[in-house]
Amino acid sequence: MSCLHNFGRIILITLNVIFVITGIGILGLCIFLKVDQTSKIIQDVIEEHADAKNFSHSIIVLVVLGAAILLISSLGCCAAIFENRCLLGMYIFLLSAITVAEIGAGIFVAVVKNKIRSHISEAAHEVIREKYSKNKEVTHTIDILQEKLKCCGANNFTDYSVLKLTVGKVPYSCCVLKSDGDNPEPQNKTECELEAENPFLHDAKYLHTKGCVDTLEVLVKKYSSIILGVALGIAAFEVFLIFLACCICRENNDEDRIGLIH
């Protein structure tokens, strides 16, 4: 058995251990999204509005993906440790299938991204109109998002013009703040409300005029190169793992043939 063969086994085992940890991490993220109150409220809002039921399946997809990565990587570790041709064959087939599925999912998201944005925008606008100031948990979640993202409303600050708020034209979380938290305090309440009176205002000193959907889109675009790099890195790792498994499987076949000759 060559040194290169042993080195390939060690690399295959090491990389699969990394993927086992990744699978556990994805499952942990799914548990967090189910338990975290803010995430649950956002999910409930998306499910309820804009005919966006398909968004509720995203966590299920993550669970399946995490479980698949965990199981296939565990299979890969066992196949490399015991050098079992049957296990190696199963591992190569399953990893190839999941790689193709991931590429397909990436293409699907790229094709329907505008539709996804439209659903999110419609759902966010609907929930502001129907639940803001009426549902305490939803109101608190929206305020936190607006404070952290420095945005106002779904499309812009005029989303609040149809509501009768006790604080003025817009919530305090839409204003430039000098303190945030449960009781956000604007730098200048009067000026913030005066700026909110102008529905055509784009640049303001005391009011965040941009909508949260646009702000989130800018944030995603900002980190899109990192996300794409990670996705391509994972795909490259998977192709490399398939290559290593094929090499080990082939070398085992060659050794078996030599053994039969002798």
PDB file of C-alpha atoms in Angstrom:
ATOM      1  CA  MET A   1       0.000   0.000   0.000  1.00  0.00           C
ATOM      2  CA  SER A   2       1.621   3.281  -1.153  1.00  0.00           C
ATOM      3  CA  CYS A   3       2.290   6.370   0.949  1.00  0.00           C
ATOM      4  CA  LEU A   4       0.142   8.328  -1.509  1.00  0.00           C
ATOM      5  CA  HIS A   5      -2.737   5.932  -0.847  1.00  0.00           C
ATOM      6  CA  ASN A   6      -2.446   6.415   2.934  1.00  0.00           C
ATOM      7  CA  PHE A   7      -2.133  10.176   2.518  1.00  0.00           C
ATOM      8  CA  GLY A   8      -5.312  10.182   0.401  1.00  0.00           C
ATOM      9  CA  ARG A   9      -7.172   8.239   3.097  1.00  0.00           C
ATOM     10  CA  ILE A  10      -6.043  10.674   5.808  1.00  0.00           C
ATOM     11  CA  ILE A  11      -7.132  13.684   3.721  1.00  0.00           C
ATOM     12  CA  LEU A  12     -10.488  12.034   2.960  1.00  0.00           C
ATOM     13  CA  ILE A  13     -11.109  11.282   6.645  1.00  0.00           C
ATOM     14  CA  THR A  14     -10.041  14.795   7.737  1.00  0.00           C
ATOM     15  CA  LEU A  15     -12.245  16.594   5.204  1.00  0.00           C
ATOM     16  CA  ASN A  16     -15.216  14.386   6.051  1.00  0.00           C
ATOM     17  CA  VAL A  17     -14.775  15.167   9.747  1.00  0.00           C
ATOM     18  CA  ILE A  18     -14.962  18.868   8.798  1.00  0.00           C
ATOM     19  CA  PHE A  19     -18.182  18.196   6.882  1.00  0.00           C
ATOM     20  CA  VAL A  20     -19.595  16.246   9.856  1.00  0.00           C
ATOM     21  CA  ILE A  21     -19.035  19.359  11.994  1.00  0.00           C
ATOM     22  CA  THR A  22     -20.641  21.479   9.235  1.00  0.00           C
ATOM     23  CA  GLY A  23     -23.713  19.228   9.210  1.00  0.00           C
ATOM     24  CA  ILE A  24     -24.027  19.490  12.993  1.00  0.00           C
ATOM     25  CA  GLY A  25     -23.675  23.281  12.677  1.00  0.00           C
ATOM     26  CA  ILE A  26     -26.498  23.496  10.114  1.00  0.00           C
ATOM     27  CA  LEU A  27     -28.784  21.381  12.330  1.00  0.00           C
ATOM     28  CA  GLY A  28     -27.879  23.620  15.283  1.00  0.00           C
ATOM     29  CA  LEU A  29     -28.798  26.699  13.217  1.00  0.00           C
ATOM     30  CA  CYS A  30     -32.178  25.140  12.396  1.00  0.00           C
ATOM     31  CA  ILE A  31     -32.863  24.536  16.092  1.00  0.00           C
ATOM     32  CA  PHE A  32     -31.917  28.159  16.851  1.00  0.00           C
ATOM     33  CA  LEU A  33     -34.256  29.463  14.116  1.00  0.00           C
ATOM     34  CA  LYS A  34     -37.100  27.419  15.590  1.00  0.00           C
ATOM     35  CA  VAL A  35     -36.417  28.458  19.194  1.00  0.00           C
ATOM     36  CA  ASP A  36     -35.424  32.129  18.714  1.00  0.00           C
ATOM     37  CA  GLN A  37     -38.491  34.329  19.241  1.00  0.00           C
ATOM     38  CA  THR A  38     -37.552  37.011  16.697  1.00  0.00           C
ATOM     39  CA  SER A  39     -36.909  34.431  13.968  1.00  0.00           C
ATOM     40  CA  LYS A  40     -40.215  32.718  14.771  1.00  0.00           C
ATOM     41  CA  ILE A  41     -42.159  35.988  14.459  1.00  0.00           C
ATOM     42  CA  ILE A  42     -40.557  36.771  11.092  1.00  0.00           C
ATOM     43  CA  GLN A  43     -41.322  33.246   9.870  1.00  0.00           C
ATOM     44  CA  ASP A  44     -44.959  33.501  11.027  1.00  0.00           C
ATOM     45  CA  VAL A  45     -45.315  36.839   9.234  1.00  0.00           C
ATOM     46  CA  ILE A  46     -43.936  35.443   5.965  1.00  0.00           C
ATOM     47  CA  GLU A  47     -46.181  32.366   6.204  1.00  0.00           C
ATOM     48  CA  GLU A  48     -49.280  34.453   6.835  1.00  0.00           C
ATOM     49  CA  HIS A  49     -48.904  37.113   4.144  1.00  0.00           C
ATOM     50  CA  ALA A  50     -48.284  37.459   0.422  1.00  0.00           C
ATOM     51  CA  ASP A  51     -49.032  33.810  -0.411  1.00  0.00           C
ATOM     52  CA  ALA A  52     -45.460  32.974   0.534  1.00  0.00           C
ATOM     53  CA  LYS A  53     -46.001  29.522   1.995  1.00  0.00           C
ATOM     54  CA  ASN A  54     -42.895  28.225   0.222  1.00  0.00           C
ATOM     55  CA  PHE A  55     -40.733  30.280   2.607  1.00  0.00           C
ATOM     56  CA  SER A  56     -41.893  28.133   5.524  1.00  0.00           C
ATOM     57  CA  HIS A  57     -40.162  25.148   3.913  1.00  0.00           C
ATOM     58  CA  SER A  58     -36.726  26.807   4.032  1.00  0.00           C
ATOM     59  CA  ILE A  59     -35.959  25.484   7.526  1.00  0.00           C
ATOM     60  CA  ILE A  60     -37.081  21.978   6.486  1.00  0.00           C
ATOM     61  CA  VAL A  61     -34.695  22.198   3.511  1.00  0.00           C
ATOM     62  CA  LEU A  62     -31.885  23.232   5.886  1.00  0.00           C
ATOM     63  CA  VAL A  63     -32.677  20.296   8.198  1.00  0.00           C
ATOM     64  CA  VAL A  64     -32.583  17.845   5.270  1.00  0.00           C
ATOM     65  CA  LEU A  65     -29.341  19.401   3.985  1.00  0.00           C
ATOM     66  CA  GLY A  66     -27.694  19.285   7.414  1.00  0.00           C
ATOM     67  CA  ALA A  67     -28.780  15.689   8.006  1.00  0.00           C
ATOM     68  CA  ALA A  68     -27.615  14.640   4.514  1.00  0.00           C
ATOM     69  CA  ILE A  69     -24.189  16.242   4.994  1.00  0.00           C
ATOM     70  CA  LEU A  70     -23.861  14.634   8.433  1.00  0.00           C
ATOM     71  CA  LEU A  71     -24.835  11.138   7.238  1.00  0.00           C
ATOM     72  CA  ILE A  72     -22.846  11.188   3.976  1.00  0.00           C
ATOM     73  CA  SER A  73     -19.734  12.560   5.710  1.00  0.00           C
ATOM     74  CA  SER A  74     -20.014   9.889   8.419  1.00  0.00           C
ATOM     75  CA  LEU A  75     -20.312   7.278   5.657  1.00  0.00           C
ATOM     76  CA  GLY A  76     -17.217   8.762   3.998  1.00  0.00           C
ATOM     77  CA  CYS A  77     -15.222   8.495   7.230  1.00  0.00           C
ATOM     78  CA  CYS A  78     -16.198   4.843   7.686  1.00  0.00           C
ATOM     79  CA  ALA A  79     -15.497   4.057   4.018  1.00  0.00           C
ATOM     80  CA  ALA A  80     -12.011   5.602   4.218  1.00  0.00           C
ATOM     81  CA  ILE A  81     -11.142   3.995   7.569  1.00  0.00           C
ATOM     82  CA  PHE A  82     -12.218   0.463   6.595  1.00  0.00           C
ATOM     83  CA  GLU A  83     -11.451   0.861   2.860  1.00  0.00           C
ATOM     84  CA  ASN A  84     -14.678  -0.919   2.021  1.00  0.00           C
ATOM     85  CA  ARG A  85     -15.438  -0.774  -1.721  1.00  0.00           C
ATOM     86  CA  CYS A  86     -19.183  -1.023  -1.176  1.00  0.00           C
ATOM     87  CA  LEU A  87     -19.184   1.903   1.288  1.00  0.00           C
ATOM     88  CA  LEU A  88     -16.888   3.907  -0.993  1.00  0.00           C
ATOM     89  CA  GLY A  89     -19.258   3.303  -3.919  1.00  0.00           C
ATOM     90  CA  MET A  90     -22.272   4.429  -1.882  1.00  0.00           C
ATOM     91  CA  TYR A  91     -20.337   7.473  -0.678  1.00  0.00           C
ATOM     92  CA  ILE A  92     -19.323   8.485  -4.227  1.00  0.00           C
ATOM     93  CA  PHE A  93     -22.905   8.100  -5.488  1.00  0.00           C
ATOM     94  CA  LEU A  94     -24.548  10.015  -2.612  1.00  0.00           C
ATOM     95  CA  LEU A  95     -21.967  12.818  -2.590  1.00  0.00           C
ATOM     96  CA  SER A  96     -22.312  13.210  -6.371  1.00  0.00           C
ATOM     97  CA  ALA A  97     -26.107  13.410  -5.969  1.00  0.00           C
ATOM     98  CA  ILE A  98     -25.963  16.061  -3.239  1.00  0.00           C
ATOM     99  CA  THR A  99     -23.413  18.108  -5.227  1.00  0.00           C
ATOM    100  CA  VAL A 100     -25.718  18.117  -8.264  1.00  0.00           C
ATOM    101  CA  ALA A 101     -28.670  19.036  -5.987  1.00  0.00           C
ATOM    102  CA  GLU A 102     -26.738  21.968  -4.482  1.00  0.00           C
ATOM    103  CA  ILE A 103     -25.838  23.279  -7.942  1.00  0.00           C
ATOM    104  CA  GLY A 104     -29.492  22.953  -8.973  1.00  0.00           C
ATOM    105  CA  ALA A 105     -30.641  24.807  -5.846  1.00  0.00           C
ATOM    106  CA  GLY A 106     -28.169  27.616  -6.554  1.00  0.00           C
ATOM    107  CA  ILE A 107     -29.460  27.982 -10.122  1.00  0.00           C
ATOM    108  CA  PHE A 108     -33.074  27.961  -8.861  1.00  0.00           C
ATOM    109  CA  VAL A 109     -32.409  30.749  -6.325  1.00  0.00           C
ATOM    110  CA  ALA A 110     -30.634  32.822  -8.995  1.00  0.00           C
ATOM    111  CA  VAL A 111     -33.630  32.446 -11.346  1.00  0.00           C
ATOM    112  CA  VAL A 112     -36.379  33.271  -8.809  1.00  0.00           C
ATOM    113  CA  LYS A 113     -34.522  35.869  -6.690  1.00  0.00           C
ATOM    114  CA  ASN A 114     -36.671  38.744  -8.007  1.00  0.00           C
ATOM    115  CA  LYS A 115     -39.843  36.830  -7.137  1.00  0.00           C
ATOM    116  CA  ILE A 116     -38.467  36.119  -3.653  1.00  0.00           C
ATOM    117  CA  ARG A 117     -37.735  39.830  -3.157  1.00  0.00           C
ATOM    118  CA  SER A 118     -41.258  40.718  -4.310  1.00  0.00           C
ATOM    119  CA  HIS A 119     -42.811  38.251  -1.823  1.00  0.00           C
ATOM    120  CA  ILE A 120     -40.708  39.592   1.051  1.00  0.00           C
ATOM    121  CA  SER A 121     -41.542  43.210   0.193  1.00  0.00           C
ATOM    122  CA  GLU A 122     -45.266  42.492  -0.050  1.00  0.00           C
ATOM    123  CA  ALA A 123     -45.299  40.479   3.186  1.00  0.00           C
ATOM    124  CA  ALA A 124     -43.371  43.159   5.107  1.00  0.00           C
ATOM    125  CA  HIS A 125     -45.647  45.955   3.843  1.00  0.00           C
ATOM    126  CA  GLU A 126     -48.736  43.937   4.757  1.00  0.00           C
ATOM    127  CA  VAL A 127     -47.594  43.173   8.295  1.00  0.00           C
ATOM    128  CA  ILE A 128     -46.721  46.830   8.979  1.00  0.00           C
ATOM    129  CA  ARG A 129     -50.173  47.895   7.842  1.00  0.00           C
ATOM    130  CA  GLU A 130     -52.070  45.222   9.758  1.00  0.00           C
ATOM    131  CA  LYS A 131     -50.015  44.413  12.856  1.00  0.00           C
ATOM    132  CA  TYR A 132     -47.673  47.264  13.726  1.00  0.00           C
ATOM    133  CA  SER A 133     -48.717  48.841  17.061  1.00  0.00           C
ATOM    134  CA  LYS A 134     -51.451  46.179  17.383  1.00  0.00           C
ATOM    135  CA  ASN A 135     -49.254  43.163  18.105  1.00  0.00           C
ATOM    136  CA  LYS A 136     -46.590  43.796  20.746  1.00  0.00           C
ATOM    137  CA  GLU A 137     -44.151  41.083  19.618  1.00  0.00           C
ATOM    138  CA  VAL A 138     -44.372  42.041  15.934  1.00  0.00           C
ATOM    139  CA  THR A 139     -43.968  45.736  16.788  1.00  0.00           C
ATOM    140  CA  HIS A 140     -40.896  45.015  18.918  1.00  0.00           C
ATOM    141  CA  THR A 141     -39.340  42.874  16.157  1.00  0.00           C
ATOM    142  CA  ILE A 142     -39.899  45.558  13.491  1.00  0.00           C
ATOM    143  CA  ASP A 143     -38.478  48.250  15.785  1.00  0.00           C
ATOM    144  CA  ILE A 144     -35.329  46.183  16.393  1.00  0.00           C
ATOM    145  CA  LEU A 145     -34.861  45.606  12.640  1.00  0.00           C
ATOM    146  CA  GLN A 146     -35.325  49.308  11.895  1.00  0.00           C
ATOM    147  CA  GLU A 147     -32.898  50.321  14.640  1.00  0.00           C
ATOM    148  CA  LYS A 148     -30.192  47.842  13.615  1.00  0.00           C
ATOM    149  CA  LEU A 149     -30.536  48.308   9.845  1.00  0.00           C
ATOM    150  CA  LYS A 150     -31.185  52.068  10.060  1.00  0.00           C
ATOM    151  CA  CYS A 151     -34.210  51.814   7.784  1.00  0.00           C
ATOM    152  CA  CYS A 152     -37.911  52.650   7.933  1.00  0.00           C
ATOM    153  CA  GLY A 153     -40.869  50.629   6.682  1.00  0.00           C
ATOM    154  CA  ALA A 154     -40.827  47.922   4.029  1.00  0.00           C
ATOM    155  CA  ASN A 155     -40.435  50.156   0.953  1.00  0.00           C
ATOM    156  CA  ASN A 156     -39.795  53.488   2.743  1.00  0.00           C
ATOM    157  CA  PHE A 157     -41.040  55.654   5.613  1.00  0.00           C
ATOM    158  CA  THR A 158     -44.351  56.431   3.844  1.00  0.00           C
ATOM    159  CA  ASP A 159     -45.532  52.882   4.681  1.00  0.00           C
ATOM    160  CA  TYR A 160     -46.551  54.303   8.069  1.00  0.00           C
ATOM    161  CA  SER A 161     -48.699  57.085   6.576  1.00  0.00           C
ATOM    162  CA  VAL A 162     -51.791  54.827   6.644  1.00  0.00           C
ATOM    163  CA  LEU A 163     -51.400  54.166  10.388  1.00  0.00           C
ATOM    164  CA  LYS A 164     -52.497  56.303  13.298  1.00  0.00           C
ATOM    165  CA  LEU A 165     -49.480  56.148  15.574  1.00  0.00           C
ATOM    166  CA  THR A 166     -49.446  57.685  19.041  1.00  0.00           C
ATOM    167  CA  VAL A 167     -45.849  58.926  18.619  1.00  0.00           C
ATOM    168  CA  GLY A 168     -46.320  60.788  15.305  1.00  0.00           C
ATOM    169  CA  LYS A 169     -45.947  60.075  11.588  1.00  0.00           C
ATOM    170  CA  VAL A 170     -43.318  57.353  12.034  1.00  0.00           C
ATOM    171  CA  PRO A 171     -42.113  55.184  14.951  1.00  0.00           C
ATOM    172  CA  TYR A 172     -39.130  56.453  16.922  1.00  0.00           C
ATOM    173  CA  SER A 173     -37.135  53.490  15.580  1.00  0.00           C
ATOM    174  CA  CYS A 174     -37.283  55.186  12.143  1.00  0.00           C
ATOM    175  CA  CYS A 175     -35.482  58.252  13.473  1.00  0.00           C
ATOM    176  CA  VAL A 176     -31.742  58.744  13.877  1.00  0.00           C
ATOM    177  CA  LEU A 177     -31.293  57.678  17.500  1.00  0.00           C
ATOM    178  CA  LYS A 178     -29.081  58.792  20.331  1.00  0.00           C
ATOM    179  CA  SER A 179     -30.039  55.657  22.271  1.00  0.00           C
ATOM    180  CA  ASP A 180     -31.730  52.419  21.232  1.00  0.00           C
ATOM    181  CA  GLY A 181     -33.125  49.340  22.957  1.00  0.00           C
ATOM    182  CA  ASP A 182     -36.641  48.866  24.301  1.00  0.00           C
ATOM    183  CA  ASN A 183     -37.149  52.641  24.528  1.00  0.00           C
ATOM    184  CA  PRO A 184     -35.403  54.222  21.529  1.00  0.00           C
ATOM    185  CA  GLU A 185     -34.789  57.947  21.888  1.00  0.00           C
ATOM    186  CA  PRO A 186     -34.426  60.046  18.714  1.00  0.00           C
ATOM    187  CA  GLN A 187     -31.769  62.723  18.423  1.00  0.00           C
ATOM    188  CA  ASN A 188     -34.463  65.234  17.509  1.00  0.00           C
ATOM    189  CA  LYS A 189     -38.098  64.076  17.637  1.00  0.00           C
ATOM    190  CA  THR A 190     -39.514  67.302  16.214  1.00  0.00           C
ATOM    191  CA  GLU A 191     -37.212  67.421  13.187  1.00  0.00           C
ATOM    192  CA  CYS A 192     -37.707  63.706  12.547  1.00  0.00           C
ATOM    193  CA  GLU A 193     -41.487  64.155  12.430  1.00  0.00           C
ATOM    194  CA  LEU A 194     -41.189  67.262  10.231  1.00  0.00           C
ATOM    195  CA  GLU A 195     -39.050  65.341   7.747  1.00  0.00           C
ATOM    196  CA  ALA A 196     -41.603  62.503   7.773  1.00  0.00           C
ATOM    197  CA  GLU A 197     -44.265  65.006   6.609  1.00  0.00           C
ATOM    198  CA  ASN A 198     -42.620  65.139   3.165  1.00  0.00           C
ATOM    199  CA  PRO A 199     -43.469  61.896   1.266  1.00  0.00           C
ATOM    200  CA  PHE A 200     -40.945  62.717  -1.494  1.00  0.00           C
ATOM    201  CA  LEU A 201     -37.981  63.148   0.837  1.00  0.00           C
ATOM    202  CA  HIS A 202     -34.914  61.050  -0.041  1.00  0.00           C
ATOM    203  CA  ASP A 203     -32.087  62.483   2.051  1.00  0.00           C
ATOM    204  CA  ALA A 204     -32.810  63.453   5.629  1.00  0.00           C
ATOM    205  CA  LYS A 205     -30.759  64.373   8.668  1.00  0.00           C
ATOM    206  CA  TYR A 206     -32.939  62.964  11.436  1.00  0.00           C
ATOM    207  CA  LEU A 207     -35.040  60.331   9.610  1.00  0.00           C
ATOM    208  CA  HIS A 208     -34.061  57.050   7.959  1.00  0.00           C
ATOM    209  CA  THR A 209     -35.842  57.271   4.602  1.00  0.00           C
ATOM    210  CA  LYS A 210     -34.762  53.986   2.994  1.00  0.00           C
ATOM    211  CA  GLY A 211     -36.981  50.908   3.267  1.00  0.00           C
ATOM    212  CA  CYS A 212     -35.773  47.815   5.109  1.00  0.00           C
ATOM    213  CA  VAL A 213     -36.229  45.520   2.086  1.00  0.00           C
ATOM    214  CA  ASP A 214     -33.823  47.646   0.009  1.00  0.00           C
ATOM    215  CA  THR A 215     -31.408  47.871   2.947  1.00  0.00           C
ATOM    216  CA  LEU A 216     -31.421  44.086   3.369  1.00  0.00           C
ATOM    217  CA  GLU A 217     -30.871  43.646  -0.373  1.00  0.00           C
ATOM    218  CA  VAL A 218     -27.847  45.975  -0.257  1.00  0.00           C
ATOM    219  CA  LEU A 219     -26.518  44.026   2.738  1.00  0.00           C
ATOM    220  CA  VAL A 220     -26.879  40.695   0.905  1.00  0.00           C
ATOM    221  CA  LYS A 221     -25.172  42.132  -2.200  1.00  0.00           C
ATOM    222  CA  LYS A 222     -22.356  43.451  -0.009  1.00  0.00           C
ATOM    223  CA  TYR A 223     -21.598  39.949   1.249  1.00  0.00           C
ATOM    224  CA  SER A 224     -22.659  38.105  -1.921  1.00  0.00           C
ATOM    225  CA  SER A 225     -19.051  37.607  -3.031  1.00  0.00           C
ATOM    226  CA  ILE A 226     -18.269  35.953   0.325  1.00  0.00           C
ATOM    227  CA  ILE A 227     -21.405  33.787   0.095  1.00  0.00           C
ATOM    228  CA  LEU A 228     -20.529  32.818  -3.492  1.00  0.00           C
ATOM    229  CA  GLY A 229     -16.941  32.070  -2.490  1.00  0.00           C
ATOM    230  CA  VAL A 230     -18.063  29.813   0.363  1.00  0.00           C
ATOM    231  CA  ALA A 231     -20.541  28.011  -1.922  1.00  0.00           C
ATOM    232  CA  LEU A 232     -17.897  27.463  -4.612  1.00  0.00           C
ATOM    233  CA  GLY A 233     -15.419  26.335  -1.956  1.00  0.00           C
ATOM    234  CA  ILE A 234     -17.865  23.737  -0.636  1.00  0.00           C
ATOM    235  CA  ALA A 235     -18.572  22.508  -4.183  1.00  0.00           C
ATOM    236  CA  ALA A 236     -14.820  22.252  -4.895  1.00  0.00           C
ATOM    237  CA  PHE A 237     -14.307  20.318  -1.634  1.00  0.00           C
ATOM    238  CA  GLU A 238     -17.069  17.899  -2.589  1.00  0.00           C
ATOM    239  CA  VAL A 239     -15.613  17.312  -6.070  1.00  0.00           C
ATOM    240  CA  PHE A 240     -12.183  16.761  -4.478  1.00  0.00           C
ATOM    241  CA  LEU A 241     -13.686  14.263  -2.013  1.00  0.00           C
ATOM    242  CA  ILE A 242     -15.329  12.371  -4.879  1.00  0.00           C
ATOM    243  CA  PHE A 243     -11.967  12.292  -6.698  1.00  0.00           C
ATOM    244  CA  LEU A 244     -10.132  10.980  -3.600  1.00  0.00           C
ATOM    245  CA  ALA A 245     -12.763   8.310  -2.973  1.00  0.00           C
ATOM    246  CA  CYS A 246     -12.541   7.181  -6.620  1.00  0.00           C
ATOM    247  CA  CYS A 247      -8.732   6.985  -6.392  1.00  0.00           C
ATOM    248  CA  ILE A 248      -8.851   4.900  -3.185  1.00  0.00           C
ATOM    249  CA  CYS A 249     -11.529   2.630  -4.645  1.00  0.00           C
ATOM    250  CA  ARG A 250      -9.529   2.139  -7.848  1.00  0.00           C
ATOM    251  CA  GLU A 251      -6.283   1.407  -5.982  1.00  0.00           C
ATOM    252  CA  ASN A 252      -8.086  -1.162  -3.833  1.00  0.00           C
ATOM    253  CA  ASN A 253      -9.334  -2.840  -7.019  1.00  0.00           C
ATOM    254  CA  ASP A 254      -5.787  -2.900  -8.437  1.00  0.00           C
ATOM    255  CA  GLU A 255      -4.453  -4.443  -5.214  1.00  0.00           C
ATOM    256  CA  ASP A 256      -7.183  -7.099  -5.300  1.00  0.00           C
ATOM    257  CA  ARG A 257      -6.249  -7.998  -8.900  1.00  0.00           C
ATOM    258  CA  ILE A 258      -2.554  -8.274  -7.977  1.00  0.00           C
ATOM    259  CA  GLY A 259      -3.514 -10.484  -5.028  1.00  0.00           C
ATOM    260  CA  LEU A 260      -5.524 -12.777  -7.293  1.00  0.00           C
ATOM    261  CA  ILE A 261      -2.610 -13.070  -9.775  1.00  0.00           C
ATOM    262  CA  HIS A 262      -0.202 -14.047  -7.008  1.00  0.00           C
TER     263      HIS A 262
END
